[in-house]
């Protein structure tokens, strides 16, 4: 099951870039990013049971996505 969540997360990660940079749809990119962060949290919790290295390596990725979320929210509010 974890592998399916991982690949779904990859799809959302790619989709965010296309929606944000390609289509310039800031609100939809924000929604995709929230779903992506939710999937990353699920993956972190699942990776903790399997491999601690994978668990620790996902934490900076989660922080980076929160940073992107803050930037995305600010761009949405400005526009």
XYZ file of N, CA and C in Angstrom:
237
model
N 0.811 -1.206 0.000
C 0.000 0.000 0.000
C 0.853 1.269 0.000
N 1.962 1.243 0.692
C 2.812 2.424 0.786
C 3.357 2.819 -0.584
N 3.661 1.838 -1.403
C 4.198 2.149 -2.728
C 3.160 2.871 -3.582
N 1.885 2.522 -3.415
C 0.826 3.206 -4.158
C 0.709 4.661 -3.714
N 0.782 4.882 -2.418
C 0.725 6.253 -1.902
C 1.930 7.047 -2.403
N 3.084 6.389 -2.458
C 4.281 7.062 -2.942
C 4.094 7.525 -4.390
N 3.574 6.653 -5.249
C 3.392 7.025 -6.652
C 2.291 8.061 -6.836
N 1.253 8.000 -6.022
C 0.215 9.030 -6.059
C 0.819 10.376 -5.660
N 1.677 10.349 -4.665
C 2.364 11.561 -4.210
C 3.243 12.139 -5.327
N 3.906 11.271 -6.085
C 4.729 11.730 -7.211
C 3.859 12.415 -8.266
N 2.679 11.867 -8.507
C 1.754 12.469 -9.471
C 1.335 13.858 -8.994
N 1.005 13.997 -7.718
C 0.615 15.304 -7.191
C 1.784 16.281 -7.213
N 2.985 15.789 -6.948
C 4.159 16.644 -7.000
C 4.350 17.201 -8.409
N 4.242 16.351 -9.394
C 4.376 16.783 -10.790
C 3.230 17.697 -11.194
N 2.031 17.355 -10.754
C 0.849 18.150 -11.088
C 0.966 19.568 -10.540
N 1.512 19.711 -9.336
C 1.653 21.047 -8.762
C 2.524 21.925 -9.663
N 3.634 21.395 -10.123
C 4.523 22.186 -10.989
C 3.825 22.605 -12.276
N 3.084 21.689 -12.858
C 2.380 21.994 -14.110
C 1.314 23.061 -13.875
N 0.537 22.905 -12.812
C -0.542 23.859 -12.539
C 0.019 25.224 -12.146
N 1.030 25.238 -11.302
C 1.562 26.505 -10.805
C 2.383 27.232 -11.867
N 3.373 26.564 -12.431
C 4.273 27.218 -13.370
C 3.726 27.246 -14.794
N 3.085 26.163 -15.200
C 2.618 26.075 -16.578
C 1.302 26.788 -16.824
N 0.311 26.486 -15.980
C -1.027 27.043 -16.184
C -1.266 28.344 -15.418
N -0.403 28.650 -14.453
C -0.520 29.863 -13.631
C -1.858 29.920 -12.886
N -2.314 28.779 -12.406
C -3.544 28.681 -11.617
C -3.141 28.536 -10.148
N -3.011 29.666 -9.472
C -2.444 29.680 -8.127
C -3.354 28.967 -7.125
N -4.661 29.187 -7.217
C -5.563 28.545 -6.256
C -5.543 27.028 -6.401
N -5.609 26.538 -7.633
C -5.596 25.091 -7.846
C -4.266 24.476 -7.425
N -3.192 25.203 -7.629
C -1.883 24.744 -7.172
C -1.844 24.665 -5.647
N -2.516 25.606 -4.999
C -2.604 25.594 -3.541
C -3.333 24.350 -3.050
N -4.420 24.015 -3.687
C -5.186 22.814 -3.316
C -4.335 21.558 -3.519
N -3.649 21.481 -4.653
C -2.787 20.333 -4.929
C -1.674 20.240 -3.891
N -1.137 21.364 -3.491
C -0.057 21.381 -2.509
C -0.534 20.908 -1.134
N -1.732 21.266 -0.755
C -2.280 20.783 0.517
C -2.443 19.270 0.480
N -2.947 18.743 -0.621
C -3.076 17.289 -0.766
C -1.694 16.639 -0.751
N -0.737 17.253 -1.420
C 0.628 16.728 -1.444
C 1.221 16.667 -0.040
N 1.038 17.706 0.740
C 1.547 17.720 2.119
C 0.878 16.630 2.944
N -0.415 16.448 2.763
C -1.131 15.373 3.459
C -0.536 14.009 3.081
N -0.268 13.793 1.805
C 0.323 12.529 1.364
C 1.731 12.343 1.918
N 2.501 13.424 1.994
C 3.853 13.330 2.551
C 3.800 12.944 4.023
N 2.859 13.507 4.761
C 2.717 13.153 6.182
C 2.363 11.675 6.325
N 1.461 11.188 5.489
C 1.119 9.761 5.516
C 2.355 8.914 5.209
N 3.123 9.319 4.198
C 4.334 8.577 3.855
C 5.346 8.586 4.993
N 5.501 9.723 5.643
C 6.440 9.800 6.764
C 6.045 8.811 7.859
N 4.770 8.777 8.175
C 4.306 7.859 9.211
C 4.503 6.400 8.804
N 4.294 6.095 7.544
C 4.491 4.717 7.071
C 5.967 4.366 6.969
N 6.784 5.312 6.537
C 8.219 5.042 6.430
C 8.857 4.825 7.793
N 8.307 5.443 8.813
C 8.873 5.290 10.161
C 8.825 3.836 10.607
N 7.786 3.121 10.186
C 7.660 1.707 10.559
C 8.599 0.813 9.760
N 9.023 1.287 8.587
C 9.813 0.442 7.691
C 11.299 0.753 7.786
N 11.655 2.041 7.655
C 13.063 2.415 7.574
C 13.232 3.826 8.137
N 14.022 3.947 9.188
C 14.190 5.244 9.840
C 14.930 6.245 8.947
N 15.826 5.777 8.089
C 16.523 6.686 7.191
C 15.536 7.345 6.231
N 14.640 6.556 5.691
C 13.605 7.105 4.800
C 12.727 8.097 5.553
N 12.422 7.785 6.781
C 11.628 8.673 7.636
C 12.324 10.028 7.795
N 13.604 9.995 8.131
C 14.338 11.240 8.354
C 14.543 12.032 7.070
N 14.707 11.350 5.959
C 14.923 12.038 4.695
C 13.653 12.706 4.165
N 12.502 12.284 4.624
C 11.250 12.898 4.190
C 10.954 14.197 4.943
N 11.552 14.385 6.098
C 11.267 15.571 6.906
C 11.696 16.873 6.205
N 12.914 16.968 5.647
C 13.253 18.205 4.911
C 12.332 18.446 3.713
N 11.907 17.380 3.068
C 10.982 17.485 1.945
C 9.652 18.074 2.409
N 9.176 17.622 3.558
C 7.940 18.162 4.125
C 8.105 19.640 4.463
N 9.224 19.997 5.059
C 9.480 21.402 5.393
C 9.556 22.262 4.137
N 10.164 21.745 3.085
C 10.248 22.469 1.825
C 8.850 22.690 1.248
N 7.994 21.692 1.356
C 6.628 21.834 0.838
C 5.818 22.827 1.678
N 6.057 22.879 2.983
C 5.406 23.904 3.804
C 5.878 25.300 3.400
N 7.152 25.427 3.083
C 7.691 26.702 2.595
C 7.025 27.084 1.276
N 6.890 26.119 0.381
C 6.198 26.360 -0.890
C 4.738 26.725 -0.639
N 4.126 26.114 0.366
C 2.735 26.431 0.710
C 2.613 27.886 1.162
N 3.535 28.334 1.987
C 3.516 29.724 2.452
C 3.675 30.683 1.273
N 4.617 30.375 0.385
C 4.796 31.222 -0.794
C 3.552 31.200 -1.685
N 2.975 30.027 -1.853
C 1.779 29.889 -2.693
C 0.603 30.663 -2.100
N 0.427 30.592 -0.790
C -0.647 31.343 -0.129
C -0.443 32.851 -0.314
N 0.800 33.303 -0.125
C 1.077 34.734 -0.290
C 0.829 35.202 -1.723
N 1.230 34.410 -2.696
C 0.958 34.770 -4.094
C -0.540 34.814 -4.372
N -1.263 33.864 -3.790
C -2.713 33.860 -3.972
C -3.351 35.099 -3.359
N -2.890 35.488 -2.175
C -3.461 36.664 -1.502
C -3.089 37.960 -2.223
N -1.891 38.030 -2.750
C -1.459 39.233 -3.459
C -2.250 39.412 -4.762
N -2.479 38.299 -5.451
C -3.200 38.372 -6.722
C -4.671 38.296 -6.432
